[in-house]
Amino acid sequence: MNVREHPASETLVPPPDVNRAECPSRLVLEHVTSRWGVLVLAALLERSYRFSELRRQVGGVSEKMLAQTLQALERDGFVHRDAKPVIPPRVDYSLTPMGHEVAEQVWTLSRWVESRLDNVFEAREAYDGARES
């Protein structure tokens, strides 16, 4: 197995491999592809949003889950949080360049899923029908 120095810790670590149980890329993938992560990233592709606007745009997300999702995406370097020192406080969320890249990927996947829903429903009916027999 090839190893490399990890810049933060100066220790040797194996190269990223999402199939390896302990690979840190799994957690990043989880943040990006989570239910709310995909929807937040896709929304931010359009423009920057204030928290309350983003919550309305991403229907069904609780305040707590949106805050956790934004925090995880910000920590991973995908979302930029811009807190303005005004009264009342104003915080805007936007994509970083890396966030824009990943948002385009999940946006493409989201649109593909939407375009194939009829096929998915047909497959489900066939599967459920075969199991009932």
PDB file of C-alpha atoms in Angstrom:
ATOM      1  CA  MET A   1       0.000   0.000   0.000  1.00  0.00           C
ATOM      2  CA  ASN A   2       1.320   3.456  -0.884  1.00  0.00           C
ATOM      3  CA  VAL A   3       1.640   5.876   1.988  1.00  0.00           C
ATOM      4  CA  ARG A   4       2.150   9.617   2.085  1.00  0.00           C
ATOM      5  CA  GLU A   5       2.878  12.228   4.681  1.00  0.00           C
ATOM      6  CA  HIS A   6      -0.192  13.921   6.053  1.00  0.00           C
ATOM      7  CA  PRO A   7       0.599  17.643   6.031  1.00  0.00           C
ATOM      8  CA  ALA A   8      -1.221  18.443   9.276  1.00  0.00           C
ATOM      9  CA  SER A   9       0.348  15.766  11.425  1.00  0.00           C
ATOM     10  CA  GLU A  10       3.549  14.798   9.587  1.00  0.00           C
ATOM     11  CA  THR A  11       2.591  11.132   9.959  1.00  0.00           C
ATOM     12  CA  LEU A  12       2.408   8.591   7.188  1.00  0.00           C
ATOM     13  CA  VAL A  13      -1.127   7.768   6.110  1.00  0.00           C
ATOM     14  CA  PRO A  14      -2.449   5.626   3.285  1.00  0.00           C
ATOM     15  CA  PRO A  15      -3.887   7.452   0.266  1.00  0.00           C
ATOM     16  CA  PRO A  16      -7.619   8.227   0.334  1.00  0.00           C
ATOM     17  CA  ASP A  17      -9.803   5.230  -0.499  1.00  0.00           C
ATOM     18  CA  VAL A  18     -13.530   5.627   0.167  1.00  0.00           C
ATOM     19  CA  ASN A  19     -13.855   1.828   0.362  1.00  0.00           C
ATOM     20  CA  ARG A  20     -11.513   1.689   3.345  1.00  0.00           C
ATOM     21  CA  ALA A  21     -13.572   1.783   6.559  1.00  0.00           C
ATOM     22  CA  GLU A  22     -11.356   4.315   8.314  1.00  0.00           C
ATOM     23  CA  CYS A  23     -10.862   6.624   5.322  1.00  0.00           C
ATOM     24  CA  PRO A  24     -11.715  10.232   6.230  1.00  0.00           C
ATOM     25  CA  SER A  25     -13.233  10.766   2.797  1.00  0.00           C
ATOM     26  CA  ARG A  26     -16.261   8.821   4.001  1.00  0.00           C
ATOM     27  CA  LEU A  27     -17.255  11.550   6.438  1.00  0.00           C
ATOM     28  CA  VAL A  28     -16.840  14.236   3.781  1.00  0.00           C
ATOM     29  CA  LEU A  29     -18.915  12.148   1.377  1.00  0.00           C
ATOM     30  CA  GLU A  30     -21.565  11.790   4.084  1.00  0.00           C
ATOM     31  CA  HIS A  31     -21.734  15.575   4.537  1.00  0.00           C
ATOM     32  CA  VAL A  32     -22.025  16.221   0.806  1.00  0.00           C
ATOM     33  CA  THR A  33     -24.503  13.449  -0.018  1.00  0.00           C
ATOM     34  CA  SER A  34     -26.692  13.642   3.064  1.00  0.00           C
ATOM     35  CA  ARG A  35     -30.329  14.480   2.501  1.00  0.00           C
ATOM     36  CA  TRP A  36     -29.860  18.095   3.562  1.00  0.00           C
ATOM     37  CA  GLY A  37     -26.312  18.475   2.274  1.00  0.00           C
ATOM     38  CA  VAL A  38     -27.386  17.826  -1.310  1.00  0.00           C
ATOM     39  CA  LEU A  39     -30.306  20.229  -1.072  1.00  0.00           C
ATOM     40  CA  VAL A  40     -28.305  23.007   0.614  1.00  0.00           C
ATOM     41  CA  LEU A  41     -25.492  22.734  -1.922  1.00  0.00           C
ATOM     42  CA  ALA A  42     -27.961  22.745  -4.816  1.00  0.00           C
ATOM     43  CA  ALA A  43     -29.760  25.814  -3.440  1.00  0.00           C
ATOM     44  CA  LEU A  44     -26.510  27.703  -2.940  1.00  0.00           C
ATOM     45  CA  LEU A  45     -25.630  27.096  -6.595  1.00  0.00           C
ATOM     46  CA  GLU A  46     -28.323  29.659  -7.430  1.00  0.00           C
ATOM     47  CA  ARG A  47     -27.071  32.444  -5.140  1.00  0.00           C
ATOM     48  CA  SER A  48     -26.099  33.267  -1.578  1.00  0.00           C
ATOM     49  CA  TYR A  49     -28.823  33.032   1.066  1.00  0.00           C
ATOM     50  CA  ARG A  50     -29.511  34.250   4.542  1.00  0.00           C
ATOM     51  CA  PHE A  51     -30.303  31.435   6.987  1.00  0.00           C
ATOM     52  CA  SER A  52     -34.075  31.997   7.024  1.00  0.00           C
ATOM     53  CA  GLU A  53     -34.223  32.295   3.231  1.00  0.00           C
ATOM     54  CA  LEU A  54     -32.257  29.072   2.843  1.00  0.00           C
ATOM     55  CA  ARG A  55     -34.545  27.298   5.286  1.00  0.00           C
ATOM     56  CA  ARG A  56     -37.569  28.318   3.196  1.00  0.00           C
ATOM     57  CA  GLN A  57     -35.807  27.291  -0.023  1.00  0.00           C
ATOM     58  CA  VAL A  58     -34.930  23.838   1.328  1.00  0.00           C
ATOM     59  CA  GLY A  59     -38.428  22.723   2.268  1.00  0.00           C
ATOM     60  CA  GLY A  60     -38.813  20.486   5.311  1.00  0.00           C
ATOM     61  CA  VAL A  61     -35.454  21.091   6.970  1.00  0.00           C
ATOM     62  CA  SER A  62     -35.548  21.992  10.647  1.00  0.00           C
ATOM     63  CA  GLU A  63     -33.599  24.950  11.972  1.00  0.00           C
ATOM     64  CA  LYS A  64     -31.341  22.579  13.920  1.00  0.00           C
ATOM     65  CA  MET A  65     -30.582  20.343  10.936  1.00  0.00           C
ATOM     66  CA  LEU A  66     -29.915  23.291   8.653  1.00  0.00           C
ATOM     67  CA  ALA A  67     -27.510  24.783  11.186  1.00  0.00           C
ATOM     68  CA  GLN A  68     -25.698  21.441  11.589  1.00  0.00           C
ATOM     69  CA  THR A  69     -25.531  20.909   7.829  1.00  0.00           C
ATOM     70  CA  LEU A  70     -24.186  24.398   7.168  1.00  0.00           C
ATOM     71  CA  GLN A  71     -21.622  24.026   9.938  1.00  0.00           C
ATOM     72  CA  ALA A  72     -20.370  20.695   8.554  1.00  0.00           C
ATOM     73  CA  LEU A  73     -20.200  22.058   4.994  1.00  0.00           C
ATOM     74  CA  GLU A  74     -18.422  25.193   6.216  1.00  0.00           C
ATOM     75  CA  ARG A  75     -15.906  23.128   8.190  1.00  0.00           C
ATOM     76  CA  ASP A  76     -15.194  20.982   5.117  1.00  0.00           C
ATOM     77  CA  GLY A  77     -14.527  24.112   3.057  1.00  0.00           C
ATOM     78  CA  PHE A  78     -17.625  24.021   0.846  1.00  0.00           C
ATOM     79  CA  VAL A  79     -19.665  26.857   2.347  1.00  0.00           C
ATOM     80  CA  HIS A  80     -18.608  30.376   3.275  1.00  0.00           C
ATOM     81  CA  ARG A  81     -20.372  32.044   6.216  1.00  0.00           C
ATOM     82  CA  ASP A  82     -20.271  35.834   6.039  1.00  0.00           C
ATOM     83  CA  ALA A  83     -21.396  37.449   9.303  1.00  0.00           C
ATOM     84  CA  LYS A  84     -21.907  41.186   8.919  1.00  0.00           C
ATOM     85  CA  PRO A  85     -21.408  43.353  12.045  1.00  0.00           C
ATOM     86  CA  VAL A  86     -24.762  45.117  11.801  1.00  0.00           C
ATOM     87  CA  ILE A  87     -27.880  45.316  13.944  1.00  0.00           C
ATOM     88  CA  PRO A  88     -29.825  43.160  13.525  1.00  0.00           C
ATOM     89  CA  PRO A  89     -27.104  40.602  12.713  1.00  0.00           C
ATOM     90  CA  ARG A  90     -26.905  39.510   9.087  1.00  0.00           C
ATOM     91  CA  VAL A  91     -25.308  36.244   8.035  1.00  0.00           C
ATOM     92  CA  ASP A  92     -25.068  35.161   4.422  1.00  0.00           C
ATOM     93  CA  TYR A  93     -24.101  31.705   3.180  1.00  0.00           C
ATOM     94  CA  SER A  94     -22.473  31.075  -0.189  1.00  0.00           C
ATOM     95  CA  LEU A  95     -20.377  28.443  -1.904  1.00  0.00           C
ATOM     96  CA  THR A  96     -16.608  28.481  -1.917  1.00  0.00           C
ATOM     97  CA  PRO A  97     -14.897  27.558  -5.212  1.00  0.00           C
ATOM     98  CA  MET A  98     -14.572  23.958  -3.985  1.00  0.00           C
ATOM     99  CA  GLY A  99     -18.192  24.063  -2.808  1.00  0.00           C
ATOM    100  CA  HIS A 100     -19.263  25.189  -6.263  1.00  0.00           C
ATOM    101  CA  GLU A 101     -17.489  22.182  -7.789  1.00  0.00           C
ATOM    102  CA  VAL A 102     -19.153  19.663  -5.483  1.00  0.00           C
ATOM    103  CA  ALA A 103     -22.535  21.417  -5.737  1.00  0.00           C
ATOM    104  CA  GLU A 104     -22.474  20.999  -9.512  1.00  0.00           C
ATOM    105  CA  GLN A 105     -21.859  17.271  -9.039  1.00  0.00           C
ATOM    106  CA  VAL A 106     -24.755  16.718  -6.641  1.00  0.00           C
ATOM    107  CA  TRP A 107     -26.995  19.007  -8.737  1.00  0.00           C
ATOM    108  CA  THR A 108     -26.374  16.783 -11.758  1.00  0.00           C
ATOM    109  CA  LEU A 109     -27.186  13.686  -9.704  1.00  0.00           C
ATOM    110  CA  SER A 110     -30.358  15.329  -8.333  1.00  0.00           C
ATOM    111  CA  ARG A 111     -31.596  16.254 -11.798  1.00  0.00           C
ATOM    112  CA  TRP A 112     -30.843  12.747 -13.078  1.00  0.00           C
ATOM    113  CA  VAL A 113     -32.894  11.228 -10.245  1.00  0.00           C
ATOM    114  CA  GLU A 114     -35.795  13.576 -11.014  1.00  0.00           C
ATOM    115  CA  SER A 115     -35.663  12.651 -14.704  1.00  0.00           C
ATOM    116  CA  ARG A 116     -35.728   8.918 -13.942  1.00  0.00           C
ATOM    117  CA  LEU A 117     -38.505   8.825 -11.329  1.00  0.00           C
ATOM    118  CA  ASP A 118     -40.946   7.079 -13.680  1.00  0.00           C
ATOM    119  CA  ASN A 119     -38.395   4.309 -14.234  1.00  0.00           C
ATOM    120  CA  VAL A 120     -37.822   3.981 -10.497  1.00  0.00           C
ATOM    121  CA  PHE A 121     -41.564   3.693  -9.831  1.00  0.00           C
ATOM    122  CA  GLU A 122     -41.885   1.036 -12.555  1.00  0.00           C
ATOM    123  CA  ALA A 123     -38.974  -0.908 -11.054  1.00  0.00           C
ATOM    124  CA  ARG A 124     -40.551  -0.727  -7.612  1.00  0.00           C
ATOM    125  CA  GLU A 125     -43.876  -2.001  -8.922  1.00  0.00           C
ATOM    126  CA  ALA A 126     -42.152  -4.887 -10.693  1.00  0.00           C
ATOM    127  CA  TYR A 127     -40.128  -5.739  -7.587  1.00  0.00           C
ATOM    128  CA  ASP A 128     -43.129  -5.564  -5.269  1.00  0.00           C
ATOM    129  CA  GLY A 129     -45.246  -7.592  -7.727  1.00  0.00           C
ATOM    130  CA  ALA A 130     -42.628 -10.337  -7.948  1.00  0.00           C
ATOM    131  CA  ARG A 131     -42.367 -10.543  -4.155  1.00  0.00           C
ATOM    132  CA  GLU A 132     -46.134 -10.904  -3.793  1.00  0.00           C
ATOM    133  CA  SER A 133     -46.214 -13.894  -6.149  1.00  0.00           C
TER     134      SER A 133
END
